[in-house]
Coordinates of C-alpha atoms in Angstrom, one line a residue:
Chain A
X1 CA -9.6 12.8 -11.2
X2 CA -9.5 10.6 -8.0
X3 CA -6.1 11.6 -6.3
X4 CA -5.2 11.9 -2.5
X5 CA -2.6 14.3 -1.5
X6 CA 0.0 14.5 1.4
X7 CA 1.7 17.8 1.6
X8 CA 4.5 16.6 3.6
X9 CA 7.3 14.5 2.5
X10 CA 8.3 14.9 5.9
X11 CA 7.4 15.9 9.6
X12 CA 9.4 16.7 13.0
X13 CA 8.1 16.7 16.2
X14 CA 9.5 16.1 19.8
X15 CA 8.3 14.1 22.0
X16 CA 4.4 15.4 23.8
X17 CA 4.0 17.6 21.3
X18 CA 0.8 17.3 18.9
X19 CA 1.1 15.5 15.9
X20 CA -1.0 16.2 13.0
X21 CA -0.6 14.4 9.5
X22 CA -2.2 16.1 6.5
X23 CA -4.0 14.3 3.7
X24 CA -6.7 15.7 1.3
X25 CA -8.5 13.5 -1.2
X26 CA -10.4 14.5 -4.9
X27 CA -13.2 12.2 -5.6
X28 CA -16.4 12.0 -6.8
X29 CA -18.3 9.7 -5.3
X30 CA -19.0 9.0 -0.8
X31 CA -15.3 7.9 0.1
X32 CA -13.6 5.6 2.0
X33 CA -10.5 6.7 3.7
X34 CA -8.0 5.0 5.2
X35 CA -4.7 5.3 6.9
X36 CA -1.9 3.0 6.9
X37 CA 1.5 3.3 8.9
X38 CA 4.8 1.4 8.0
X39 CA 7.2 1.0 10.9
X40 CA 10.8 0.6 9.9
X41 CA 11.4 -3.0 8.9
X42 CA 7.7 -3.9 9.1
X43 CA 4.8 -4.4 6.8
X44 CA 2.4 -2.3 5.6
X45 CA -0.3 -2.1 8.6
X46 CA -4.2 -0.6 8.5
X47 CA -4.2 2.0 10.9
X48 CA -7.3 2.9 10.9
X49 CA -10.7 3.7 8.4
X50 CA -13.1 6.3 9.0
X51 CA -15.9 4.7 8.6
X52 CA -15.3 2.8 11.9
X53 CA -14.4 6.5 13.3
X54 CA -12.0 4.1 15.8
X55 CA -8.3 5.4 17.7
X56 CA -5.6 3.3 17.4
X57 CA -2.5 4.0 19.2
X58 CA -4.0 7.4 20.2
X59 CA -4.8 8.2 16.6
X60 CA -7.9 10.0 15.2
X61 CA -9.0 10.8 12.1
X62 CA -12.7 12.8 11.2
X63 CA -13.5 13.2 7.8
X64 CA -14.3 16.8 6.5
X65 CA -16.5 16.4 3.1
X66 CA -16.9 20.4 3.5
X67 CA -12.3 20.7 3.3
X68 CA -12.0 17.0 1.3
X69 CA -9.7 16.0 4.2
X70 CA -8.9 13.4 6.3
X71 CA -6.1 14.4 9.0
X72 CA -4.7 11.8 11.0
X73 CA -4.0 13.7 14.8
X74 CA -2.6 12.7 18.2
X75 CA -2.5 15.0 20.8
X76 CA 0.8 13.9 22.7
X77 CA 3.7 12.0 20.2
X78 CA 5.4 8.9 21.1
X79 CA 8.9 8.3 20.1
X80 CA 7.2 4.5 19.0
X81 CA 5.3 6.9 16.2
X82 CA 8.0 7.2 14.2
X83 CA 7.3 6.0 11.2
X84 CA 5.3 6.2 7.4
X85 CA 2.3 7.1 7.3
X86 CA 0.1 6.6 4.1
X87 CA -3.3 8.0 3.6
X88 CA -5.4 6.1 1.1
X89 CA -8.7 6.4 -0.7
X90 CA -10.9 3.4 -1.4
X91 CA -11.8 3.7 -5.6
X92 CA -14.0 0.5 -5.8
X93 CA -14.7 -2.3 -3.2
X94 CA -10.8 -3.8 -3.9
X95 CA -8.6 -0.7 -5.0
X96 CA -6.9 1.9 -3.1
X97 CA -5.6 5.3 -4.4
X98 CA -2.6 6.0 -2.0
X99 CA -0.5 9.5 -1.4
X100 CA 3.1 9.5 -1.6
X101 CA 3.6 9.0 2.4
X102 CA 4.7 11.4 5.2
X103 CA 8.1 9.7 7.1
X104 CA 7.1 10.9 10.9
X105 CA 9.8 11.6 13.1
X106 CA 9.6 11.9 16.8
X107 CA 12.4 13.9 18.6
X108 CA 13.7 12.4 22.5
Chain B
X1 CA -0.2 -18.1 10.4
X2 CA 2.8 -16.7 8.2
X3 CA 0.8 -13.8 6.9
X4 CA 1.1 -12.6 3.5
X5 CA 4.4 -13.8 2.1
X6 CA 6.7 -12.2 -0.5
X7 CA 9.9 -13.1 -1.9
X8 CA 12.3 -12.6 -2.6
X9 CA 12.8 -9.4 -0.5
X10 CA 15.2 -8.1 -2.8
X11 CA 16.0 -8.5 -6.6
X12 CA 18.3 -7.3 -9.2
X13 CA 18.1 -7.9 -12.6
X14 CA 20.2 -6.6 -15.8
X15 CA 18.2 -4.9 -18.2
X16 CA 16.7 -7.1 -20.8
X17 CA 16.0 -10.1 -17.8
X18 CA 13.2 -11.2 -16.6
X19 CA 11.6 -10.7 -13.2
X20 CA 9.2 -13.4 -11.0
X21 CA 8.0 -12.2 -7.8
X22 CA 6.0 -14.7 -5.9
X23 CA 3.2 -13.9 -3.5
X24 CA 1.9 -16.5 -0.9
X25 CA -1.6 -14.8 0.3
X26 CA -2.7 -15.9 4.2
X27 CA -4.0 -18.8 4.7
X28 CA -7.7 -19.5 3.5
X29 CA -7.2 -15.4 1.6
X30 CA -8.2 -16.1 -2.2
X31 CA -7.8 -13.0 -3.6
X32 CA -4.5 -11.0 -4.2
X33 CA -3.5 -8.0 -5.3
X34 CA -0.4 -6.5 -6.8
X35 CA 0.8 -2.2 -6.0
X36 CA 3.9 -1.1 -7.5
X37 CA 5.7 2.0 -5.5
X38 CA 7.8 3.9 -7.4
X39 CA 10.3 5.4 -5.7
X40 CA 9.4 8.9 -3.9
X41 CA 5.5 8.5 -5.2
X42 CA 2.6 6.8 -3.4
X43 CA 1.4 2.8 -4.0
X44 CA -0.5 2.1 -7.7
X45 CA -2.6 -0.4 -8.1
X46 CA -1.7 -3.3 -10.7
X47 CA -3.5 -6.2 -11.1
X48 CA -6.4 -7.7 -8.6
X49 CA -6.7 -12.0 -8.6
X50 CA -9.0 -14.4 -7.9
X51 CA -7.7 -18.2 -8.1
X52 CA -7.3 -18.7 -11.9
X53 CA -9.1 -15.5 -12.6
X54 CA -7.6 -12.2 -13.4
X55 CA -10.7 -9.2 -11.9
X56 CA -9.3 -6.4 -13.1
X57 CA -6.0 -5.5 -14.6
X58 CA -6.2 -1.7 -15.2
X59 CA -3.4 -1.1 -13.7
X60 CA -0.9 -3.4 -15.6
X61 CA 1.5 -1.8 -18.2
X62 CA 0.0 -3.4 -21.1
X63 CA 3.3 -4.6 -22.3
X64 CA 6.0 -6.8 -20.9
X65 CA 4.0 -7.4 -17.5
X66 CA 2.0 -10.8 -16.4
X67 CA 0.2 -11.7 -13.4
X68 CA -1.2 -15.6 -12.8
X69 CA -3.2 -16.9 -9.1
X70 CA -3.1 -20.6 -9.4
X71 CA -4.9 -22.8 -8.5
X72 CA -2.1 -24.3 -6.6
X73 CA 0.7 -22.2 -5.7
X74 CA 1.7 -18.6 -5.2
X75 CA 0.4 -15.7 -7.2
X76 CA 3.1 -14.7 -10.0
X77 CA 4.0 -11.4 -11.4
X78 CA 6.1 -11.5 -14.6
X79 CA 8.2 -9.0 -15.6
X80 CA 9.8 -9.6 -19.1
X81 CA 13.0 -8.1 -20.7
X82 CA 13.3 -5.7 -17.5
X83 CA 14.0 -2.0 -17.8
X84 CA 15.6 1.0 -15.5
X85 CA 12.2 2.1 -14.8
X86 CA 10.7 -1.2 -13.8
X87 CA 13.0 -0.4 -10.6
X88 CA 10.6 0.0 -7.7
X89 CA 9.0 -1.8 -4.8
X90 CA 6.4 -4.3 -5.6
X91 CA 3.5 -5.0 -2.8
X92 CA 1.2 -7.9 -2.5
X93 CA -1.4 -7.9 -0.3
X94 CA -4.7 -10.2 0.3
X95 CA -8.2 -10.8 1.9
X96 CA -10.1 -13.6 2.3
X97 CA -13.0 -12.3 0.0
X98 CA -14.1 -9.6 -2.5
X99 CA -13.9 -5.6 -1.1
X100 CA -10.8 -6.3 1.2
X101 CA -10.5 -2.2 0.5
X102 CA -13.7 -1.9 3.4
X103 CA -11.9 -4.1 6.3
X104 CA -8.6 -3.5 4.9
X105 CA -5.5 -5.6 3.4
X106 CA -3.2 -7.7 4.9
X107 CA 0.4 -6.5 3.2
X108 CA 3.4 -8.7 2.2
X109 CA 6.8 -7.4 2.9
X110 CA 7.4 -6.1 -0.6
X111 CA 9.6 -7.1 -3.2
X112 CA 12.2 -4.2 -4.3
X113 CA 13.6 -4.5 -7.4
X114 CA 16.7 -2.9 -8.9
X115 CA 17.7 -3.1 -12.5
X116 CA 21.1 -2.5 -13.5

Protein backbone atom coordinates (compact mmCIF):
# COMPACT_ATOMS: atom_id res chain seq x y z
CA UNK A 1 0.00 0.00 0.00
CA UNK A 2 1.10 3.65 -0.85
CA UNK A 3 2.06 5.12 2.70
CA UNK A 4 4.88 7.65 3.74
CA UNK A 5 6.23 7.39 7.11
CA UNK A 6 7.91 9.91 9.57
CA UNK A 7 9.49 8.33 12.46
CA UNK A 8 9.55 11.26 14.58
CA UNK A 9 6.71 12.94 16.20
CA UNK A 10 9.23 15.13 17.34
CA UNK A 11 12.94 16.58 16.94
CA UNK A 12 15.35 18.82 19.21
CA UNK A 13 18.24 20.51 18.04
CA UNK A 14 20.29 23.59 19.09
CA UNK A 15 21.15 26.10 17.14
CA UNK A 16 24.35 25.04 14.25
CA UNK A 17 23.79 21.83 14.75
CA UNK A 18 22.73 19.43 11.69
CA UNK A 19 19.30 18.91 11.17
CA UNK A 20 18.03 15.88 9.51
CA UNK A 21 14.19 15.03 9.12
CA UNK A 22 13.37 11.42 8.28
CA UNK A 23 10.67 10.24 5.87
CA UNK A 24 10.42 6.91 4.06
CA UNK A 25 7.77 6.27 1.43
CA UNK A 26 6.00 2.55 0.09
CA UNK A 27 4.95 2.88 -3.45
CA UNK A 28 4.83 1.22 -6.47
CA UNK A 29 5.15 3.18 -9.17
CA UNK A 30 8.33 6.37 -9.99
CA UNK A 31 7.35 8.84 -7.08
CA UNK A 32 7.01 12.25 -6.49
CA UNK A 33 8.08 13.55 -3.27
CA UNK A 34 7.50 16.49 -1.61
CA UNK A 35 8.15 18.42 1.54
CA UNK A 36 5.99 20.92 3.05
CA UNK A 37 6.74 23.07 6.31
CA UNK A 38 4.03 24.83 8.50
CA UNK A 39 5.35 27.76 10.50
CA UNK A 40 3.33 28.47 13.61
CA UNK A 41 0.28 30.57 12.56
CA UNK A 42 1.01 30.10 8.88
CA UNK A 43 -0.24 28.09 6.05
CA UNK A 44 0.73 25.04 4.69
CA UNK A 45 3.92 26.06 2.39
CA UNK A 46 5.73 23.72 -0.50
CA UNK A 47 9.09 23.45 0.64
CA UNK A 48 10.55 21.81 -1.85
CA UNK A 49 10.05 18.60 -4.60
CA UNK A 50 12.66 16.39 -5.66
CA UNK A 51 12.23 16.35 -8.86
CA UNK A 52 13.46 19.98 -9.13
CA UNK A 53 16.47 18.63 -6.68
CA UNK A 54 16.29 22.66 -5.51
CA UNK A 55 17.50 24.13 -1.58
CA UNK A 56 15.24 26.28 0.01
CA UNK A 57 16.19 27.89 3.12
CA UNK A 58 19.33 25.72 3.15
CA UNK A 59 17.26 22.59 2.79
CA UNK A 60 18.09 19.43 0.68
CA UNK A 61 16.45 16.54 0.03
CA UNK A 62 17.98 13.47 -2.50
CA UNK A 63 15.82 10.67 -3.12
CA UNK A 64 17.21 7.06 -2.37
CA UNK A 65 14.95 4.45 -4.53
CA UNK A 66 17.65 1.88 -3.21
CA UNK A 67 16.34 2.93 1.01
CA UNK A 68 12.62 4.31 -0.25
CA UNK A 69 13.62 7.66 1.46
CA UNK A 70 13.51 11.07 1.12
CA UNK A 71 15.37 12.93 4.16
CA UNK A 72 15.01 16.49 4.26
CA UNK A 73 18.87 17.82 5.82
CA UNK A 74 20.45 21.20 6.69
CA UNK A 75 23.73 21.21 7.75
CA UNK A 76 23.63 24.28 10.35
CA UNK A 77 19.80 24.92 12.06
CA UNK A 78 18.30 28.19 12.36
CA UNK A 79 16.13 29.10 15.25
CA UNK A 80 13.56 30.52 12.12
CA UNK A 81 13.39 26.45 11.34
CA UNK A 82 11.22 25.74 13.93
CA UNK A 83 8.41 24.44 12.78
CA UNK A 84 6.23 21.29 10.97
CA UNK A 85 7.52 19.66 8.64
CA UNK A 86 5.38 17.24 6.34
CA UNK A 87 6.78 14.87 3.91
CA UNK A 88 4.38 13.91 1.14
CA UNK A 89 4.10 11.50 -1.78
CA UNK A 90 2.45 12.46 -5.04
CA UNK A 91 -0.40 9.23 -5.78
CA UNK A 92 -1.76 10.64 -9.10
CA UNK A 93 -1.24 14.09 -10.88
CA UNK A 94 -3.70 15.93 -8.02
CA UNK A 95 -3.42 13.71 -4.74
CA UNK A 96 -0.87 13.66 -2.10
CA UNK A 97 -0.27 10.86 0.56
CA UNK A 98 1.08 12.87 3.54
CA UNK A 99 2.96 11.44 6.93
CA UNK A 100 1.82 12.46 10.28
CA UNK A 101 4.49 15.49 10.51
CA UNK A 102 7.67 16.04 12.55
CA UNK A 103 7.18 19.49 14.91
CA UNK A 104 11.12 20.78 14.62
CA UNK A 105 12.43 22.56 17.42
CA UNK A 106 15.47 24.64 17.36
CA UNK A 107 17.24 25.36 20.81
CA UNK A 108 18.98 29.30 21.36
CA UNK B 1 -4.00 38.43 -4.28
CA UNK B 2 -5.73 37.01 -0.98
CA UNK B 3 -4.46 33.49 -1.61
CA UNK B 4 -6.45 30.52 -0.85
CA UNK B 5 -9.13 31.55 1.62
CA UNK B 6 -10.85 29.50 4.33
CA UNK B 7 -13.35 30.25 6.86
CA UNK B 8 -14.26 30.19 9.23
CA UNK B 9 -11.01 29.45 11.03
CA UNK B 10 -12.64 27.82 13.74
CA UNK B 11 -16.02 25.96 14.25
CA UNK B 12 -17.95 24.19 16.80
CA UNK B 13 -20.82 22.31 16.36
CA UNK B 14 -23.19 19.98 18.72
CA UNK B 15 -23.41 16.63 17.64
CA UNK B 16 -26.32 16.04 15.23
CA UNK B 17 -25.52 19.83 13.47
CA UNK B 18 -24.47 20.54 10.44
CA UNK B 19 -21.15 21.80 9.28
CA UNK B 20 -20.29 24.35 6.02
CA UNK B 21 -16.88 25.20 5.43
CA UNK B 22 -16.24 27.53 2.57
CA UNK B 23 -13.16 27.66 0.38
CA UNK B 24 -12.29 30.76 -1.80
CA UNK B 25 -9.43 29.17 -4.30
CA UNK B 26 -6.78 32.12 -5.67
CA UNK B 27 -7.70 34.04 -8.12
CA UNK B 28 -7.96 32.59 -11.75
CA UNK B 29 -7.23 28.64 -9.58
CA UNK B 30 -10.24 26.41 -10.79
CA UNK B 31 -9.65 23.44 -9.15
CA UNK B 32 -9.84 22.76 -5.33
CA UNK B 33 -9.24 20.22 -3.22
CA UNK B 34 -10.36 19.22 0.22
CA UNK B 35 -7.62 17.10 3.14
CA UNK B 36 -9.02 16.37 6.44
CA UNK B 37 -6.21 16.10 9.38
CA UNK B 38 -7.13 14.16 12.08
CA UNK B 39 -5.67 14.98 15.03
CA UNK B 40 -1.97 13.40 15.65
CA UNK B 41 -2.17 11.66 11.91
CA UNK B 42 -0.95 13.09 8.59
CA UNK B 43 -3.36 15.08 5.81
CA UNK B 44 -6.03 12.58 3.75
CA UNK B 45 -7.26 13.44 0.84
CA UNK B 46 -11.19 14.01 0.38
CA UNK B 47 -12.64 15.30 -2.57
CA UNK B 48 -10.78 16.98 -5.78
CA UNK B 49 -13.19 19.87 -7.78
CA UNK B 50 -13.43 21.31 -10.89
CA UNK B 51 -16.14 24.27 -11.33
CA UNK B 52 -19.43 22.27 -11.25
CA UNK B 53 -17.63 19.02 -11.56
CA UNK B 54 -16.73 16.70 -8.76
CA UNK B 55 -12.99 14.49 -10.31
CA UNK B 56 -12.69 12.27 -7.91
CA UNK B 57 -14.25 11.70 -4.48
CA UNK B 58 -12.46 8.64 -3.17
CA UNK B 59 -11.75 10.08 -0.35
CA UNK B 60 -15.20 11.16 0.95
CA UNK B 61 -16.94 9.22 3.74
CA UNK B 62 -19.71 7.95 1.77
CA UNK B 63 -22.19 9.08 4.19
CA UNK B 64 -23.16 12.39 5.74
CA UNK B 65 -20.40 14.37 3.66
CA UNK B 66 -20.94 16.78 0.46
CA UNK B 67 -18.65 18.75 -1.55
CA UNK B 68 -20.06 21.42 -4.43
CA UNK B 69 -17.41 24.10 -6.73
CA UNK B 70 -19.77 26.50 -8.24
CA UNK B 71 -19.85 28.13 -10.74
CA UNK B 72 -20.03 31.22 -8.78
CA UNK B 73 -18.93 31.21 -5.40
CA UNK B 74 -16.74 29.36 -2.99
CA UNK B 75 -16.21 25.62 -2.94
CA UNK B 76 -18.62 23.95 -0.10
CA UNK B 77 -17.99 21.08 2.06
CA UNK B 78 -21.06 19.74 3.90
CA UNK B 79 -21.03 17.97 6.88
CA UNK B 80 -24.47 16.73 7.95
CA UNK B 81 -25.72 15.63 11.51
CA UNK B 82 -21.99 16.10 12.88
CA UNK B 83 -20.27 13.54 15.02
CA UNK B 84 -17.29 13.42 17.76
CA UNK B 85 -15.10 12.07 15.16
CA UNK B 86 -15.87 14.51 12.41
CA UNK B 87 -13.50 16.72 14.87
CA UNK B 88 -10.43 17.55 12.99
CA UNK B 89 -8.79 20.14 10.80
CA UNK B 90 -10.11 20.56 7.30
CA UNK B 91 -7.54 21.98 4.47
CA UNK B 92 -8.33 23.44 1.14
CA UNK B 93 -5.97 24.00 -1.21
CA UNK B 94 -5.91 24.95 -5.16
CA UNK B 95 -4.04 25.33 -8.57
CA UNK B 96 -4.76 26.92 -11.47
CA UNK B 97 -4.99 23.63 -13.57
CA UNK B 98 -5.11 19.78 -13.46
CA UNK B 99 -1.75 17.94 -11.53
CA UNK B 100 -1.26 20.88 -8.99
CA UNK B 101 0.52 17.71 -7.03
CA UNK B 102 3.75 18.34 -9.72
CA UNK B 103 4.21 22.33 -9.00
CA UNK B 104 2.60 22.06 -5.73
CA UNK B 105 -0.62 23.47 -3.86
CA UNK B 106 -1.35 26.64 -2.61
CA UNK B 107 -2.95 25.85 1.07
CA UNK B 108 -5.79 27.72 2.84
CA UNK B 109 -5.53 28.31 6.55
CA UNK B 110 -7.64 25.38 7.58
CA UNK B 111 -10.87 25.12 9.11
CA UNK B 112 -10.69 23.18 12.71
CA UNK B 113 -13.65 21.83 13.77
CA UNK B 114 -14.75 20.73 17.24
CA UNK B 115 -17.88 18.91 17.99
CA UNK B 116 -19.25 18.87 21.28
Amino acid sequence: AQRVTQPEKLLSVFKGAPVELKCNYSYSGSPELFWYVQYSRQRLQLLLRHISRESIKGFTADLNKGETSFHLKKPFAQEEDSAMYYCALGDSNYQLIWGAGTKLIIKP
Amino acid sequence: NAGVMQNPRHLVRRRGQEARLRCSPMKGHSHVYWYRQLPEEGLKFMVYLQKENIIDESGMPKERFSAEFPKEGPSILRIQQVVRGDSAAYFCASSPRGGGVSYGYTFGSGTRLTVV
